[in-house]
CSV table of C-alpha atoms and ligand atoms in Angstrom, one decimal:
chain,number,residue,atom,x,y,z
T,21,MET,CA,-12.6,-3.4,-52.5
T,22,ASN,CA,-9.8,-1.8,-50.4
T,23,VAL,CA,-7.9,0.0,-53.1
T,24,MET,CA,-4.7,0.7,-51.1
T,25,ASP,CA,-4.5,-3.1,-50.2
T,26,TYR,CA,-5.1,-4.0,-53.9
T,27,LEU,CA,-2.3,-1.6,-55.0
T,28,LEU,CA,0.2,-2.7,-52.4
T,29,LYS,CA,-0.4,-6.4,-53.2
T,30,LYS,CA,0.0,-5.8,-56.9
T,31,ILE,CA,3.1,-3.7,-56.5
T,32,ASP,CA,4.6,-6.4,-54.4
T,33,LYS,CA,4.3,-8.8,-57.3
T,34,GLU,CA,5.2,-6.7,-60.4
T,35,PRO,CA,5.3,-3.2,-61.8
T,36,VAL,CA,1.9,-1.7,-62.1
T,37,HIS,CA,0.4,0.1,-65.1
T,38,MET,CA,-2.4,2.8,-64.8
T,39,GLY,CA,-4.1,4.5,-67.6
T,40,LEU,CA,-5.1,8.1,-67.1
T,41,ILE,CA,-8.3,9.3,-68.6
T,42,ASP,CA,-8.8,13.0,-68.8
T,43,PRO,CA,-12.5,14.1,-68.8
T,44,ASN,CA,-11.6,17.1,-70.8
T,45,GLU,CA,-10.1,15.1,-73.7
T,46,GLN,CA,-13.1,13.0,-74.9
T,47,LYS,CA,-16.8,12.4,-74.4
T,48,PRO,CA,-17.8,10.2,-71.4
T,49,LYS,CA,-18.9,7.4,-73.8
T,50,GLU,CA,-15.5,7.3,-75.4
T,51,SER,CA,-13.9,7.4,-72.0
T,52,GLY,CA,-15.9,4.3,-71.1
T,53,GLU,CA,-14.6,2.6,-74.2
T,54,LEU,CA,-11.0,3.5,-73.3
T,55,ALA,CA,-11.6,2.0,-69.9
T,56,ARG,CA,-12.8,-1.2,-71.4
T,57,ILE,CA,-9.7,-1.4,-73.6
T,58,LEU,CA,-7.4,-0.6,-70.7
T,59,GLU,CA,-8.8,-3.5,-68.7
T,60,SER,CA,-8.7,-5.9,-71.6
T,61,VAL,CA,-5.0,-5.2,-72.2
T,62,GLY,CA,-4.1,-5.8,-68.6
T,63,SER,CA,-3.9,-2.3,-67.0
T,64,ASP,CA,-4.2,-2.5,-63.2
T,65,ALA,CA,-6.2,0.6,-62.5
T,66,ILE,CA,-7.7,3.6,-64.1
T,67,MET,CA,-7.0,7.2,-63.0
T,68,VAL,CA,-9.6,9.9,-63.9
T,69,GLY,CA,-8.5,13.5,-63.9
T,70,GLY,CA,-6.7,16.4,-65.6
T,71,SER,CA,-5.1,19.7,-65.0
T,72,THR,CA,-7.6,22.0,-66.9
T,73,GLY,CA,-11.2,22.1,-68.0
T,74,ILE,CA,-12.5,19.7,-65.3
T,75,THR,CA,-16.0,20.5,-64.2
T,76,LYS,CA,-18.3,18.6,-61.8
T,77,LYS,CA,-20.3,17.5,-64.8
T,78,ASN,CA,-17.6,16.2,-67.1
T,79,LEU,CA,-15.9,14.5,-64.1
T,80,ASN,CA,-19.0,12.8,-62.9
T,81,ASP,CA,-20.2,11.7,-66.4
T,82,THR,CA,-16.7,10.4,-67.3
T,83,ALA,CA,-16.1,8.6,-63.9
T,84,LYS,CA,-19.6,7.0,-64.2
T,85,SER,CA,-19.0,5.8,-67.7
T,86,VAL,CA,-15.5,4.5,-66.8
T,87,LYS,CA,-16.9,2.7,-63.7
T,88,ASP,CA,-19.7,1.1,-65.8
T,89,ASN,CA,-17.2,-0.3,-68.2
T,90,THR,CA,-14.6,-1.8,-66.0
T,91,ASP,CA,-14.0,-3.9,-62.9
T,92,ILE,CA,-10.5,-2.7,-62.2
T,93,PRO,CA,-10.2,0.2,-59.6
T,94,VAL,CA,-11.1,3.7,-60.7
T,95,ILE,CA,-9.1,6.3,-58.9
T,96,HIS,CA,-9.8,10.1,-59.0
T,97,PHE,CA,-6.7,12.1,-59.7
T,98,PRO,CA,-8.1,15.4,-58.5
T,99,THR,CA,-7.5,18.9,-59.7
T,100,ASN,CA,-9.1,20.7,-56.8
T,101,ALA,CA,-11.9,20.4,-54.2
T,102,THR,CA,-14.6,21.8,-56.5
T,103,ALA,CA,-15.0,18.6,-58.5
T,104,ILE,CA,-15.1,15.4,-56.5
T,105,SER,CA,-17.1,12.5,-57.8
T,106,PRO,CA,-18.8,9.7,-56.0
T,107,HIS,CA,-18.4,7.4,-59.0
T,108,VAL,CA,-14.9,6.2,-58.1
T,109,ASP,CA,-13.4,3.6,-55.8
T,110,ALA,CA,-10.8,5.9,-54.4
T,111,ILE,CA,-9.2,9.3,-54.6
T,112,TYR,CA,-5.5,10.3,-54.4
T,113,PHE,CA,-5.6,12.5,-51.3
T,114,MET,CA,-2.6,14.3,-52.6
T,115,SER,CA,-0.5,17.3,-51.8
T,116,MET,CA,1.7,19.1,-54.5
T,117,LEU,CA,4.6,19.3,-52.2
T,118,ASN,CA,6.8,21.6,-54.4
T,119,SER,CA,4.1,24.1,-55.1
T,120,ARG,CA,4.8,27.7,-54.1
T,121,ASP,CA,1.1,28.0,-53.5
T,122,LEU,CA,-0.1,26.9,-50.1
T,123,ASP,CA,-3.5,26.3,-51.5
T,124,LYS,CA,-2.1,23.4,-53.6
T,125,VAL,CA,-0.1,22.0,-50.6
T,126,ILE,CA,-2.9,22.0,-48.0
T,127,GLY,CA,-5.7,24.4,-48.9
T,128,GLN,CA,-7.7,22.3,-51.4
T,129,GLN,CA,-7.2,19.3,-49.2
T,130,VAL,CA,-8.9,21.0,-46.3
T,131,LYS,CA,-11.7,22.2,-48.6
T,132,GLY,CA,-12.3,18.7,-50.0
T,133,SER,CA,-11.9,16.5,-46.9
T,134,LEU,CA,-15.5,16.7,-45.7
T,135,SER,CA,-16.8,15.8,-49.2
T,136,VAL,CA,-14.5,12.8,-49.3
T,137,ARG,CA,-15.8,11.6,-46.0
T,138,LYS,CA,-19.5,12.3,-46.8
T,139,LEU,CA,-19.2,10.5,-50.2
T,140,GLY,CA,-17.4,7.6,-48.6
T,141,ILE,CA,-14.5,7.6,-51.0
T,142,GLN,CA,-11.3,5.9,-50.0
T,143,PRO,CA,-8.5,8.5,-49.6
T,144,LEU,CA,-5.1,7.3,-50.8
T,145,PRO,CA,-2.5,9.7,-49.1
T,146,MET,CA,0.1,10.8,-51.7
T,147,GLY,CA,3.0,13.2,-52.0
T,148,TYR,CA,3.1,14.6,-55.5
T,149,VAL,CA,6.0,16.5,-57.0
T,150,ILE,CA,6.6,18.1,-60.3
T,151,VAL,CA,9.9,17.6,-62.1
T,152,GLU,CA,11.1,19.7,-65.1
T,153,PRO,CA,9.7,20.5,-67.6
T,154,GLY,CA,6.4,20.2,-65.6
T,155,MET,CA,4.2,21.2,-68.6
T,156,THR,CA,0.7,22.5,-67.8
T,157,VAL,CA,0.5,21.0,-64.3
T,158,GLY,CA,3.7,22.7,-63.3
T,159,GLU,CA,2.3,26.0,-64.5
T,160,VAL,CA,-1.2,25.8,-63.0
T,161,GLY,CA,0.3,24.3,-59.9
T,162,ASN,CA,2.9,27.1,-59.5
T,163,ALA,CA,5.5,24.5,-58.9
T,164,ASP,CA,9.1,25.1,-58.0
T,165,LEU,CA,10.1,22.5,-60.5
T,166,ILE,CA,12.6,19.8,-59.4
T,167,PRO,CA,15.7,20.0,-61.7
T,168,ARG,CA,16.1,17.0,-63.9
T,169,ASN,CA,19.7,16.6,-62.9
T,170,ASP,CA,19.1,16.5,-59.2
T,171,PRO,CA,17.8,13.2,-58.0
T,172,ASP,CA,18.6,14.0,-54.3
T,173,ILE,CA,16.0,16.9,-54.3
T,174,ALA,CA,13.4,14.5,-55.5
T,175,LEU,CA,14.5,12.0,-52.9
T,176,SER,CA,14.3,14.7,-50.2
T,177,PHE,CA,10.7,15.3,-51.1
T,178,GLY,CA,10.0,11.6,-51.2
T,179,LEU,CA,11.5,11.1,-47.7
T,180,ALA,CA,9.6,14.1,-46.4
T,181,ALA,CA,6.3,12.6,-47.8
T,182,GLN,CA,7.1,9.2,-46.2
T,183,TYR,CA,8.1,10.7,-42.8
T,184,LEU,CA,4.8,12.7,-42.9
T,185,GLY,CA,2.9,9.4,-43.2
T,186,MET,CA,2.0,9.6,-46.9
T,187,ARG,CA,1.6,6.2,-48.4
T,188,LEU,CA,2.5,6.9,-52.0
T,189,PHE,CA,5.0,9.2,-53.8
T,190,TYR,CA,4.5,10.5,-57.4
T,191,LEU,CA,7.2,11.9,-59.7
T,192,GLU,CA,5.4,13.9,-62.4
T,193,ALA,CA,7.2,15.3,-65.5
T,194,GLY,CA,3.9,16.7,-66.8
T,195,SER,CA,1.5,15.3,-69.3
T,196,GLY,CA,3.0,15.4,-72.8
T,197,ALA,CA,6.5,16.0,-71.5
T,198,PRO,CA,9.1,15.5,-74.3
T,199,GLU,CA,11.1,13.3,-71.9
T,200,PRO,CA,9.9,11.2,-69.0
T,201,ILE,CA,11.3,11.4,-65.5
T,202,PRO,CA,15.1,10.7,-65.6
T,203,LEU,CA,15.9,7.1,-64.8
T,204,GLU,CA,18.6,8.1,-62.2
T,205,MET,CA,15.9,10.0,-60.3
T,206,VAL,CA,13.5,7.0,-60.3
T,207,LYS,CA,16.4,4.7,-59.2
T,208,THR,CA,17.5,7.0,-56.3
T,209,CYS,CA,13.9,7.4,-55.1
T,210,LYS,CA,13.2,3.7,-55.3
T,211,GLU,CA,16.4,2.6,-53.6
T,212,ASN,CA,15.8,4.9,-50.6
T,213,LEU,CA,12.1,5.1,-50.1
T,214,ASP,CA,9.8,2.5,-48.4
T,215,ILE,CA,6.7,3.8,-50.1
T,216,PRO,CA,5.7,3.0,-53.7
T,217,VAL,CA,7.1,5.3,-56.4
T,218,PHE,CA,4.8,6.5,-59.2
T,219,VAL,CA,6.1,8.0,-62.4
T,220,GLY,CA,4.1,9.8,-65.1
T,221,GLY,CA,4.5,12.3,-67.9
T,222,GLY,CA,6.0,11.7,-71.4
T,223,ILE,CA,6.0,7.9,-71.3
T,224,ARG,CA,4.9,7.0,-74.9
T,225,ASP,CA,6.4,3.7,-75.9
T,226,PRO,CA,7.1,0.2,-74.5
T,227,ASP,CA,10.8,0.8,-74.3
T,228,GLN,CA,10.5,3.9,-72.1
T,229,ALA,CA,8.0,2.1,-69.9
T,230,LYS,CA,10.3,-0.9,-69.5
T,231,LYS,CA,13.2,1.3,-68.6
T,232,MET,CA,11.0,3.0,-65.9
T,233,ALA,CA,10.1,-0.4,-64.5
T,234,GLN,CA,13.8,-1.5,-64.6
T,235,ALA,CA,14.8,1.7,-62.8
T,236,GLY,CA,12.4,0.7,-60.0
T,237,ALA,CA,9.2,2.5,-60.7
T,238,ASP,CA,6.3,0.7,-58.9
T,239,VAL,CA,3.6,2.4,-60.9
T,240,ILE,CA,3.8,3.7,-64.5
T,241,VAL,CA,1.1,6.1,-65.6
T,242,THR,CA,0.3,6.9,-69.2
T,243,GLY,CA,-2.2,9.4,-70.4
T,244,THR,CA,-1.5,11.0,-73.8
T,245,VAL,CA,-0.7,7.7,-75.5
T,246,ILE,CA,-4.3,6.6,-74.8
T,247,GLU,CA,-5.8,9.8,-76.3
T,248,GLU,CA,-3.6,10.2,-79.3
T,249,ASP,CA,-2.7,6.8,-80.8
T,250,SER,CA,-5.0,5.4,-83.4
T,251,GLU,CA,-3.8,1.9,-82.6
T,252,VAL,CA,-4.2,2.4,-78.9
T,253,GLU,CA,-5.1,-1.2,-78.1
T,254,ARG,CA,-2.1,-2.8,-79.7
T,255,LYS,CA,0.3,-0.2,-78.4
T,256,LEU,CA,-1.0,-0.5,-74.8
T,257,LYS,CA,-0.8,-4.2,-75.0
T,258,ARG,CA,2.9,-4.0,-75.9
T,259,MET,CA,3.6,-1.4,-73.3
T,260,ILE,CA,2.0,-3.4,-70.5
T,261,ARG,CA,3.7,-6.6,-71.6
T,262,SER,CA,7.1,-4.8,-71.5
T,263,ILE,CA,6.4,-3.5,-68.0
T,264,LYS,CA,5.3,-6.8,-66.6
T,265,GLN,CA,8.3,-8.7,-67.9
T,266,VAL,CA,10.7,-6.7,-65.7
E,6,LIG,C1,-0.1,11.8,-65.5
E,6,LIG,O1,1.4,13.1,-66.5
E,6,LIG,C2,0.8,11.9,-66.5
E,6,LIG,O2,0.5,12.1,-64.3
E,6,LIG,C3,0.4,11.6,-67.9
E,6,LIG,O3,1.3,12.0,-68.8
E,6,LIG,O4,-0.1,12.3,-70.8
E,6,LIG,O5,2.4,12.3,-71.0
E,6,LIG,O6,1.2,10.2,-70.5
E,6,LIG,P1,1.2,11.7,-70.3
């Protein structure tokens, strides 16, 4: 399966949902179960990754379990070049464009590129930016956070990503953020970019997810809600339905 084609076709039709499974949050077997649930409620792809505690072993075991339990694409959301798994369909080949740390912008990408080629994983070129409050990923990424009230800065990064040839642009508020990406920022980016806009961080309920889709988000990523909620299946079902109705 060509994952980029799959995504672009889906996005062309309707807003897309992706569930993020963090290998550091549960055992591989439970991750497999979450993957099964995500597919059954209509999620379009599964991202595997996290900001801290990712090892070759927990990544590999989790990715394998996820892959064994679902037919929708499994995409690695990488932390660095140390842990890259062959048990995925694709990897976001991403640059944290607003990091102060050159290693996050281009260093890890250079370190990991040969592995991606050798393992035959499809790279999905992506510009990734961290918006306030940024949470853990903003800290470990040493990000110069994009102010919440400045959509034009976010757009400037998005245009730079697009002009550099990146195929996807991701606005990240940070996992567990008290508020998701501001709607005005999503709208500004969507209206002015030709590449798909991803949003993630702090999206917990169907209403928030729907507003993101209405503002123009092409891909809505949820992570924490999968890990925390006891009625995860019911909640995800409602969330995905609300996104797809937009
Ligand atoms: C992944 O930050 C998102 O980019 C996930 O955020 O855990 O808050 O859903 P949540």
